[in-house]
mmCIF file of C-alpha atoms in Angstrom:
data_model
loop_
_atom_site.group_PDB
_atom_site.id
_atom_site.type_symbol
_atom_site.label_atom_id
_atom_site.label_comp_id
_atom_site.label_asym_id
_atom_site.label_seq_id
_atom_site.Cartn_x
_atom_site.Cartn_y
_atom_site.Cartn_z
ATOM 1 C CA MET D 634 53.670 16.279 -15.008
ATOM 2 C CA THR D 635 51.734 19.432 -14.195
ATOM 3 C CA ALA D 636 49.369 21.122 -16.642
ATOM 4 C CA ILE D 637 48.932 24.869 -16.090
ATOM 5 C CA VAL D 638 45.734 26.458 -17.437
ATOM 6 C CA PRO D 639 45.633 30.262 -17.106
ATOM 7 C CA ALA D 640 41.951 31.214 -17.055
ATOM 8 C CA ARG D 641 40.289 34.603 -17.050
ATOM 9 C CA ASN D 642 36.504 34.464 -17.471
ATOM 10 C CA GLU D 643 36.510 31.009 -19.074
ATOM 11 C CA ALA D 644 33.403 29.490 -17.446
ATOM 12 C CA LYS D 645 31.741 28.925 -20.826
ATOM 13 C CA VAL D 646 34.620 27.143 -22.541
ATOM 14 C CA LEU D 647 36.085 25.036 -19.712
ATOM 15 C CA PRO D 648 33.325 22.370 -19.877
ATOM 16 C CA SER D 649 34.409 21.714 -23.474
ATOM 17 C CA THR D 650 38.154 21.582 -22.838
ATOM 18 C CA LEU D 651 39.052 20.718 -19.246
ATOM 19 C CA PRO D 652 37.590 17.158 -19.397
ATOM 20 C CA ALA D 653 40.026 16.420 -22.244
ATOM 21 C CA LEU D 654 42.946 17.172 -19.936
ATOM 22 C CA LEU D 655 41.406 15.139 -17.153
ATOM 23 C CA SER D 656 40.997 12.138 -19.453
ATOM 24 C CA GLN D 657 44.575 12.047 -20.762
ATOM 25 C CA ASP D 658 45.917 8.510 -21.033
ATOM 26 C CA TYR D 659 49.291 9.670 -19.714
ATOM 27 C CA PRO D 660 50.587 6.826 -17.515
ATOM 28 C CA GLY D 661 52.551 9.013 -15.115
ATOM 29 C CA TRP D 662 51.535 11.405 -12.364
ATOM 30 C CA LEU D 663 49.487 14.321 -13.678
ATOM 31 C CA ARG D 664 48.118 17.283 -11.798
ATOM 32 C CA ILE D 665 46.061 20.039 -13.424
ATOM 33 C CA VAL D 666 46.309 23.562 -12.051
ATOM 34 C CA VAL D 667 43.744 26.119 -13.207
ATOM 35 C CA VAL D 668 44.914 29.635 -12.393
ATOM 36 C CA ASP D 669 41.887 31.883 -11.975
ATOM 37 C CA ASP D 670 43.031 35.365 -12.929
ATOM 38 C CA SER D 671 40.421 37.655 -11.359
ATOM 39 C CA SER D 672 37.497 36.071 -13.205
ATOM 40 C CA THR D 673 34.010 37.447 -12.642
ATOM 41 C CA ASP D 674 31.999 34.652 -14.269
ATOM 42 C CA GLY D 675 32.487 31.781 -11.814
ATOM 43 C CA THR D 676 35.475 30.233 -13.600
ATOM 44 C CA SER D 677 36.887 28.743 -10.398
ATOM 45 C CA ASP D 678 33.550 27.115 -9.474
ATOM 46 C CA VAL D 679 33.262 25.549 -12.917
ATOM 47 C CA ALA D 680 36.828 24.215 -12.731
ATOM 48 C CA ASP D 681 36.236 22.806 -9.242
ATOM 49 C CA GLY D 682 33.021 21.123 -10.383
ATOM 50 C CA LEU D 683 34.671 19.524 -13.401
ATOM 51 C CA GLY D 684 37.556 18.287 -11.265
ATOM 52 C CA ALA D 685 35.131 16.691 -8.814
ATOM 53 C CA LEU D 686 33.653 14.635 -11.665
ATOM 54 C CA SER D 687 37.016 13.033 -12.475
ATOM 55 C CA ASP D 688 37.803 9.765 -10.727
ATOM 56 C CA ALA D 689 41.431 9.522 -11.816
ATOM 57 C CA ARG D 690 42.685 13.091 -11.539
ATOM 58 C CA GLY D 691 41.686 16.259 -9.799
ATOM 59 C CA VAL D 692 41.926 19.947 -10.511
ATOM 60 C CA GLU D 693 43.624 22.415 -8.222
ATOM 61 C CA VAL D 694 42.281 25.931 -8.628
ATOM 62 C CA VAL D 695 44.734 28.673 -7.704
ATOM 63 C CA ALA D 696 43.772 32.331 -7.496
ATOM 64 C CA ALA D 697 46.321 34.594 -9.159
ATOM 65 C CA PRO D 698 47.377 37.500 -6.913
ATOM 66 C CA PRO D 699 46.799 41.047 -8.203
ATOM 67 C CA LEU D 700 48.816 41.786 -11.316
ATOM 68 C CA PRO D 701 52.176 43.384 -10.390
ATOM 69 C CA HIS D 702 53.546 46.333 -12.299
ATOM 70 C CA GLY D 703 55.635 45.284 -15.277
ATOM 71 C CA TRP D 704 53.952 41.924 -15.840
ATOM 72 C CA ALA D 705 51.735 40.849 -18.728
ATOM 73 C CA GLY D 706 48.522 39.282 -17.450
ATOM 74 C CA LYS D 707 48.782 35.855 -19.028
ATOM 75 C CA VAL D 708 52.461 35.502 -18.098
ATOM 76 C CA TRP D 709 51.617 36.394 -14.489
ATOM 77 C CA ALA D 710 48.867 33.764 -14.421
ATOM 78 C CA MET D 711 51.199 31.116 -15.848
ATOM 79 C CA HIS D 712 53.941 32.146 -13.405
ATOM 80 C CA THR D 713 51.488 31.689 -10.543
ATOM 81 C CA GLY D 714 50.833 28.152 -11.757
ATOM 82 C CA THR D 715 54.467 27.219 -12.356
ATOM 83 C CA THR D 716 55.425 28.322 -8.830
ATOM 84 C CA SER D 717 52.570 26.414 -7.167
ATOM 85 C CA ASP D 718 53.313 23.256 -5.170
ATOM 86 C CA PRO D 719 52.274 20.718 -7.876
ATOM 87 C CA ALA D 720 54.742 22.218 -10.362
ATOM 88 C CA ARG D 721 57.785 22.355 -8.103
ATOM 89 C CA GLU D 722 58.961 18.749 -8.425
ATOM 90 C CA CYS D 723 57.613 17.492 -11.758
ATOM 91 C CA GLU D 724 59.867 16.920 -14.763
ATOM 92 C CA TYR D 725 57.591 18.506 -17.366
ATOM 93 C CA ILE D 726 55.111 21.379 -17.316
ATOM 94 C CA LEU D 727 52.368 21.798 -19.897
ATOM 95 C CA LEU D 728 51.274 25.391 -20.507
ATOM 96 C CA THR D 729 47.922 25.373 -22.263
ATOM 97 C CA ASP D 730 45.145 27.862 -22.938
ATOM 98 C CA ALA D 731 41.701 27.308 -21.469
ATOM 99 C CA ASP D 732 40.090 27.125 -24.925
ATOM 100 C CA ILE D 733 42.286 24.296 -26.248
ATOM 101 C CA ALA D 734 40.801 20.797 -26.540
ATOM 102 C CA HIS D 735 43.460 18.074 -26.497
ATOM 103 C CA PRO D 736 43.289 14.517 -27.835
ATOM 104 C CA PRO D 737 43.666 11.771 -25.172
ATOM 105 C CA ASP D 738 47.200 10.854 -26.246
ATOM 106 C CA LEU D 739 48.608 14.367 -26.489
ATOM 107 C CA LEU D 740 50.808 14.250 -23.391
ATOM 108 C CA CYS D 741 52.198 10.842 -24.326
ATOM 109 C CA ARG D 742 53.074 12.137 -27.776
ATOM 110 C CA LEU D 743 54.707 15.342 -26.545
ATOM 111 C CA VAL D 744 56.672 13.701 -23.741
ATOM 112 C CA GLY D 745 57.737 10.877 -26.053
ATOM 113 C CA MET D 746 58.980 13.414 -28.594
ATOM 114 C CA ALA D 747 60.778 15.418 -25.914
ATOM 115 C CA GLU D 748 62.510 12.311 -24.593
ATOM 116 C CA HIS D 749 63.391 10.894 -28.008
ATOM 117 C CA GLN D 750 64.701 14.179 -29.466
ATOM 118 C CA ASP D 751 66.075 15.637 -26.215
ATOM 119 C CA LEU D 752 63.784 18.667 -26.450
ATOM 120 C CA ASP D 753 63.440 21.316 -23.787
ATOM 121 C CA LEU D 754 60.291 22.743 -25.349
ATOM 122 C CA ALA D 755 57.744 21.064 -27.612
ATOM 123 C CA SER D 756 54.810 23.084 -28.861
ATOM 124 C CA VAL D 757 51.834 22.413 -31.098
ATOM 125 C CA MET D 758 49.924 25.108 -32.958
ATOM 126 C CA ALA D 759 46.279 24.259 -32.425
ATOM 127 C CA HIS D 760 43.819 24.013 -35.284
ATOM 128 C CA LEU D 761 42.039 27.352 -34.971
ATOM 129 C CA ARG D 762 38.322 27.644 -35.577
ATOM 130 C CA ALA D 763 37.459 28.720 -39.124
ATOM 131 C CA VAL D 764 33.676 28.561 -39.496
ATOM 132 C CA THR D 765 32.384 32.029 -40.385
ATOM 133 C CA PRO D 766 33.273 33.612 -43.764
ATOM 134 C CA PHE D 767 35.813 35.991 -42.235
ATOM 135 C CA GLU D 768 37.359 33.188 -40.172
ATOM 136 C CA ARG D 769 37.750 31.084 -43.323
ATOM 137 C CA LEU D 770 39.320 34.058 -45.088
ATOM 138 C CA LEU D 771 41.703 35.184 -42.351
ATOM 139 C CA VAL D 772 42.540 32.276 -40.025
ATOM 140 C CA PRO D 773 44.445 30.119 -42.563
ATOM 141 C CA ALA D 774 46.214 33.275 -43.749
ATOM 142 C CA PHE D 775 47.196 34.059 -40.151
ATOM 143 C CA VAL D 776 48.900 30.665 -39.783
ATOM 144 C CA TYR D 777 50.482 31.063 -43.240
ATOM 145 C CA PHE D 778 51.991 34.457 -42.389
ATOM 146 C CA PHE D 779 53.140 33.147 -39.009
ATOM 147 C CA GLY D 780 54.995 30.413 -40.869
ATOM 148 C CA LEU D 781 56.662 33.012 -43.098
ATOM 149 C CA LEU D 782 57.719 35.057 -40.080
ATOM 150 C CA TYR D 783 58.827 32.003 -38.082
ATOM 151 C CA PRO D 784 59.659 29.186 -40.504
ATOM 152 C CA PHE D 785 58.957 26.019 -38.566
ATOM 153 C CA ARG D 786 61.992 24.247 -39.987
ATOM 154 C CA TRP D 787 64.273 27.086 -38.900
ATOM 155 C CA SER D 788 62.689 27.228 -35.459
ATOM 156 C CA ASN D 789 63.232 23.488 -34.995
ATOM 157 C CA ASN D 790 66.863 23.727 -36.105
ATOM 158 C CA PRO D 791 69.167 24.127 -33.074
ATOM 159 C CA ASN D 792 71.753 25.834 -35.284
ATOM 160 C CA ARG D 793 69.442 28.731 -36.172
ATOM 161 C CA ALA D 794 68.462 31.627 -33.958
ATOM 162 C CA THR D 795 64.809 31.561 -35.065
ATOM 163 C CA ALA D 796 62.610 30.413 -32.179
ATOM 164 C CA ALA D 797 58.839 30.083 -32.024
ATOM 165 C CA ALA D 798 56.113 28.367 -30.053
ATOM 166 C CA ALA D 799 52.322 28.396 -30.001
ATOM 167 C CA GLY D 800 51.045 29.448 -26.589
ATOM 168 C CA GLY D 801 47.973 27.236 -26.684
ATOM 169 C CA CYS D 802 50.046 24.105 -26.144
ATOM 170 C CA VAL D 803 53.621 24.252 -24.837
ATOM 171 C CA LEU D 804 55.432 21.435 -23.060
ATOM 172 C CA VAL D 805 58.589 22.616 -21.261
ATOM 173 C CA ARG D 806 61.133 20.909 -19.043
ATOM 174 C CA ARG D 807 60.954 22.307 -15.528
ATOM 175 C CA GLN D 808 64.750 22.317 -15.145
ATOM 176 C CA MET D 809 65.146 24.398 -18.292
ATOM 177 C CA LEU D 810 62.446 26.772 -17.111
ATOM 178 C CA GLU D 811 64.363 27.225 -13.874
ATOM 179 C CA ARG D 812 67.639 27.696 -15.773
ATOM 180 C CA ILE D 813 66.287 30.698 -17.682
ATOM 181 C CA GLY D 814 64.907 32.261 -14.507
ATOM 182 C CA GLY D 815 61.344 30.999 -14.829
ATOM 183 C CA LEU D 816 58.577 32.927 -16.517
ATOM 184 C CA GLU D 817 59.773 36.024 -14.716
ATOM 185 C CA SER D 818 62.407 36.260 -17.446
ATOM 186 C CA ILE D 819 59.638 37.075 -19.950
ATOM 187 C CA ARG D 820 57.332 38.843 -17.499
ATOM 188 C CA ASN D 821 56.546 41.833 -19.734
ATOM 189 C CA GLN D 822 56.245 39.973 -23.031
ATOM 190 C CA ILE D 823 52.897 40.172 -24.818
ATOM 191 C CA ILE D 824 53.981 37.510 -27.328
ATOM 192 C CA ASP D 825 54.979 35.213 -24.490
ATOM 193 C CA ASP D 826 55.140 31.934 -26.419
ATOM 194 C CA CYS D 827 57.805 33.013 -28.896
ATOM 195 C CA ALA D 828 59.648 34.915 -26.158
ATOM 196 C CA LEU D 829 59.820 31.729 -24.067
ATOM 197 C CA ALA D 830 61.109 29.699 -27.021
ATOM 198 C CA ALA D 831 63.740 32.354 -27.729
ATOM 199 C CA ARG D 832 64.938 32.382 -24.109
ATOM 200 C CA ILE D 833 65.257 28.587 -24.095
ATOM 201 C CA LYS D 834 67.182 28.575 -27.366
ATOM 202 C CA GLN D 835 69.490 31.305 -26.097
ATOM 203 C CA ALA D 836 70.194 29.128 -23.055
ATOM 204 C CA GLY D 837 71.287 26.272 -25.319
ATOM 205 C CA GLY D 838 68.008 24.363 -25.232
ATOM 206 C CA ARG D 839 66.258 22.637 -28.118
ATOM 207 C CA THR D 840 62.754 23.562 -29.237
ATOM 208 C CA TRP D 841 60.188 22.107 -31.616
ATOM 209 C CA LEU D 842 57.002 23.543 -33.111
ATOM 210 C CA GLY D 843 54.472 21.721 -35.255
ATOM 211 C CA LEU D 844 50.880 21.757 -36.482
ATOM 212 C CA ALA D 845 48.106 19.414 -35.382
ATOM 213 C CA ARG D 846 44.509 18.932 -36.467
ATOM 214 C CA ASP D 847 43.470 17.091 -33.320
ATOM 215 C CA VAL D 848 44.606 19.868 -30.963
ATOM 216 C CA ARG D 849 41.749 22.286 -31.488
ATOM 217 C CA SER D 850 40.800 25.740 -30.302
ATOM 218 C CA GLU D 851 37.181 25.973 -29.193
ATOM 219 C CA ARG D 852 37.153 29.766 -29.322
ATOM 220 C CA GLY D 853 35.443 31.599 -32.155
ATOM 221 C CA TYR D 854 36.401 35.055 -33.376
ATOM 222 C CA ALA D 855 32.978 36.637 -33.953
ATOM 223 C CA GLY D 856 33.670 37.708 -37.514
ATOM 224 C CA LEU D 857 36.111 40.324 -38.754
ATOM 225 C CA SER D 858 36.189 42.327 -35.531
ATOM 226 C CA GLY D 859 37.275 39.304 -33.478
ATOM 227 C CA VAL D 860 40.176 38.388 -35.764
ATOM 228 C CA TRP D 861 41.091 42.076 -36.044
ATOM 229 C CA HIS D 862 41.367 42.425 -32.259
ATOM 230 C CA VAL D 863 43.469 39.285 -31.826
ATOM 231 C CA VAL D 864 46.003 40.397 -34.443
ATOM 232 C CA ALA D 865 46.013 44.126 -33.666
ATOM 233 C CA ARG D 866 46.921 43.595 -30.009
ATOM 234 C CA THR D 867 50.308 42.077 -30.915
ATOM 235 C CA ALA D 868 51.165 43.010 -34.521
ATOM 236 C CA TYR D 869 53.164 46.151 -33.720
ATOM 237 C CA THR D 870 54.719 44.422 -30.714
ATOM 238 C CA GLN D 871 56.023 41.804 -33.142
ATOM 239 C CA LEU D 872 57.750 44.608 -35.036
ATOM 240 C CA ALA D 873 59.422 45.817 -31.809
ATOM 241 C CA TYR D 874 57.451 49.078 -32.045
ATOM 242 C CA SER D 875 59.755 50.179 -34.862
ATOM 243 C CA PRO D 876 58.377 52.609 -37.498
ATOM 244 C CA ILE D 877 61.095 51.460 -39.887
ATOM 245 C CA ARG D 878 60.104 47.816 -39.492
ATOM 246 C CA LEU D 879 56.471 48.811 -39.860
ATOM 247 C CA LEU D 880 57.184 50.612 -43.132
ATOM 248 C CA GLY D 881 59.271 47.709 -44.416
ATOM 249 C CA THR D 882 56.636 45.140 -43.487
ATOM 250 C CA VAL D 883 53.801 47.086 -45.087
ATOM 251 C CA LEU D 884 55.754 47.636 -48.297
ATOM 252 C CA ALA D 885 56.880 44.007 -48.439
ATOM 253 C CA LEU D 886 53.347 42.671 -47.973
ATOM 254 C CA LEU D 887 51.881 45.013 -50.554
ATOM 255 C CA LEU D 888 54.604 44.320 -53.127
ATOM 256 C CA ALA D 889 54.575 40.559 -52.608
ATOM 257 C CA PHE D 890 50.836 39.943 -52.282
ATOM 258 C CA ALA D 891 48.846 42.961 -53.538
ATOM 259 C CA ALA D 892 50.946 44.135 -56.491
ATOM 260 C CA PRO D 893 50.606 40.951 -58.628
ATOM 261 C CA PRO D 894 46.783 40.969 -58.850
ATOM 262 C CA VAL D 895 46.792 44.744 -59.381
ATOM 263 C CA ALA D 896 49.284 44.320 -62.231
ATOM 264 C CA ALA D 897 47.250 41.465 -63.716
ATOM 265 C CA VAL D 898 43.990 43.416 -63.633
ATOM 266 C CA ALA D 899 45.581 46.622 -64.920
ATOM 267 C CA GLY D 900 47.402 44.786 -67.706
ATOM 268 C CA GLY D 901 44.279 42.916 -68.750
ATOM 269 C CA ALA D 902 42.221 46.113 -68.797
ATOM 270 C CA SER D 903 44.829 47.869 -70.947
ATOM 271 C CA LEU D 904 44.870 44.978 -73.404
ATOM 272 C CA VAL D 905 41.099 45.122 -73.707
ATOM 273 C CA THR D 906 41.179 48.831 -74.452
ATOM 274 C CA GLY D 907 44.104 48.419 -76.847
ATOM 275 C CA ARG D 908 46.416 50.916 -75.130
ATOM 276 C CA ASP D 909 50.161 50.209 -75.032
ATOM 277 C CA THR D 910 49.615 46.538 -75.672
ATOM 278 C CA GLU D 911 53.259 45.534 -75.235
ATOM 279 C CA SER D 912 53.535 46.980 -71.718
ATOM 280 C CA ALA D 913 50.050 45.742 -70.875
ATOM 281 C CA ALA D 914 50.932 42.187 -71.922
ATOM 282 C CA ALA D 915 54.087 42.284 -69.804
ATOM 283 C CA ALA D 916 52.161 43.575 -66.778
ATOM 284 C CA LEU D 917 49.502 40.908 -67.267
ATOM 285 C CA ALA D 918 52.079 38.120 -67.563
ATOM 286 C CA VAL D 919 54.088 39.228 -64.529
ATOM 287 C CA GLY D 920 50.942 39.762 -62.465
ATOM 288 C CA VAL D 921 49.424 36.399 -63.331
ATOM 289 C CA LEU D 922 52.713 34.600 -62.675
ATOM 290 C CA GLY D 923 53.134 36.280 -59.278
ATOM 291 C CA TRP D 924 49.536 35.552 -58.320
ATOM 292 C CA LEU D 925 49.927 31.929 -59.405
ATOM 293 C CA LEU D 926 53.098 31.457 -57.354
ATOM 294 C CA MET D 927 51.582 32.883 -54.173
ATOM 295 C CA THR D 928 48.442 30.825 -54.703
ATOM 296 C CA CYS D 929 50.495 27.629 -55.001
ATOM 297 C CA SER D 930 52.427 28.475 -51.824
ATOM 298 C CA TYR D 931 49.174 29.113 -49.944
ATOM 299 C CA LEU D 932 47.299 26.080 -51.240
ATOM 300 C CA PRO D 933 48.601 23.600 -48.611
ATOM 301 C CA MET D 934 47.350 25.841 -45.794
ATOM 302 C CA THR D 935 43.882 26.264 -47.300
ATOM 303 C CA ARG D 936 43.662 22.491 -47.646
ATOM 304 C CA TRP D 937 44.902 22.051 -44.061
ATOM 305 C CA TYR D 938 41.869 24.058 -43.001
ATOM 306 C CA GLY D 939 39.543 22.071 -45.241
ATOM 307 C CA GLY D 940 38.892 24.812 -47.763
ATOM 308 C CA PRO D 941 38.518 24.413 -51.524
ATOM 309 C CA ALA D 942 41.571 24.999 -53.695
ATOM 310 C CA LEU D 943 39.936 28.078 -55.181
ATOM 311 C CA ARG D 944 40.101 29.816 -51.818
ATOM 312 C CA ALA D 945 43.880 30.075 -52.173
ATOM 313 C CA VAL D 946 43.426 32.872 -54.732
ATOM 314 C CA THR D 947 42.058 35.115 -51.952
ATOM 315 C CA LEU D 948 45.469 35.473 -50.296
ATOM 316 C CA PRO D 949 46.001 39.014 -51.679
ATOM 317 C CA LEU D 950 42.765 40.161 -50.009
ATOM 318 C CA SER D 951 43.822 38.579 -46.723
ATOM 319 C CA ALA D 952 47.222 40.264 -47.000
ATOM 320 C CA VAL D 953 45.677 43.702 -47.513
ATOM 321 C CA ILE D 954 43.449 43.197 -44.475
ATOM 322 C CA TYR D 955 46.466 42.189 -42.380
ATOM 323 C CA VAL D 956 48.360 45.263 -43.579
ATOM 324 C CA THR D 957 45.459 47.387 -42.368
ATOM 325 C CA VAL D 958 45.346 45.558 -39.042
ATOM 326 C CA THR D 959 49.096 46.068 -38.570
ATOM 327 C CA LEU D 960 48.736 49.789 -39.214
ATOM 328 C CA ASP D 961 45.880 49.891 -36.718
ATOM 329 C CA SER D 962 48.068 48.092 -34.191
ATOM 330 C CA ALA D 963 50.666 50.842 -34.564
ATOM 331 C CA ARG D 964 47.945 53.487 -34.219
ATOM 332 C CA ARG D 965 46.781 51.885 -30.973
ATOM 333 C CA HIS D 966 50.319 51.850 -29.643
ATOM 334 C CA TYR D 967 50.862 55.565 -30.253
ATOM 335 C CA ALA D 968 47.418 56.257 -28.809
ATOM 336 C CA GLY D 969 48.670 54.701 -25.563
ATOM 337 C CA VAL D 970 46.821 51.393 -25.801
ATOM 338 C CA GLY D 971 49.155 48.411 -25.850
ATOM 339 C CA GLY D 972 48.469 44.692 -26.006
ATOM 340 C CA GLY D 973 46.164 42.860 -23.662
ATOM 341 C CA TRP D 974 44.731 39.585 -22.442
ATOM 342 C CA LYS D 975 41.053 38.783 -21.835
ATOM 343 C CA GLY D 976 39.809 42.329 -21.397
ATOM 344 C CA ARG D 977 42.937 43.648 -19.667
ATOM 345 C CA THR D 978 45.001 46.078 -21.734
ATOM 346 C CA TYR D 979 48.436 47.551 -21.122
ATOM 347 C CA GLY D 980 49.819 50.966 -21.906
ATOM 348 C CA ARG D 981 52.818 51.538 -24.073
#
């Protein structure tokens, strides 16, 4: 087993996450490769120091060569790790972000699942940090909308084309990775996790994606601006840079999530003023029913993130914010600023 950790300026977070990889109770051979992608904060020194403190396992720090034309930064860093000596002969490769803290039994669980279910890719969506007010408002909604876009049950069904993974924690069979041409086959993909899952499914492989509370992201989002940046860098990419898809997505989100509360408020106001009471009552009833249904569908996710049940009624506000972020993502694209990774951005 080889764990690949692409790292670009991660000196602050590695002391919180790398020891968890080093202390895995995985009984087999495990080598951890930290790929330093042109960091300027001493990331490689921190990784070396943490590896020296481990008695059982070490850390190999590999410097990623300069980014070639046509490659996304994170994919290039992961490719550097997967083509390093420790990853050439192992059966499984774990691709994990530098900010992800893993429980001690994670590798045993993932490998056991892969062996038992004959999986070529097993991925866990980490429990994202939701501490600040905007994080509590937007992070659960982000996971909720991801689940609507990539239904987990469909993604885990080998008979469906839907394929998804969560890049923070992806276990992949090395032989399958070689069969699809390695990470070079997705070299220009900004949304690399789902692209990798799709390639594996297209090659006849089986994939699995799930949620976990004990696989946690240690990275905060610094309020609204942080969440905005994370979503805006990939939202229009997810729509394949299509204006038609953009229009359809915006209209669908507004009709499904913003229209019901607007109808409820407008209908209630008309009833109070006594104008066209029959139409107002119908608008109020339809709006309240729609709002109630979306609230019930969102409630499990708000509870997953430890929020009160009442927070589920804020989904329309979250949806409107995500519509705005998606439009901003399209604006950035046409302004010539594409996606990016850790301070490195790509043109259209």
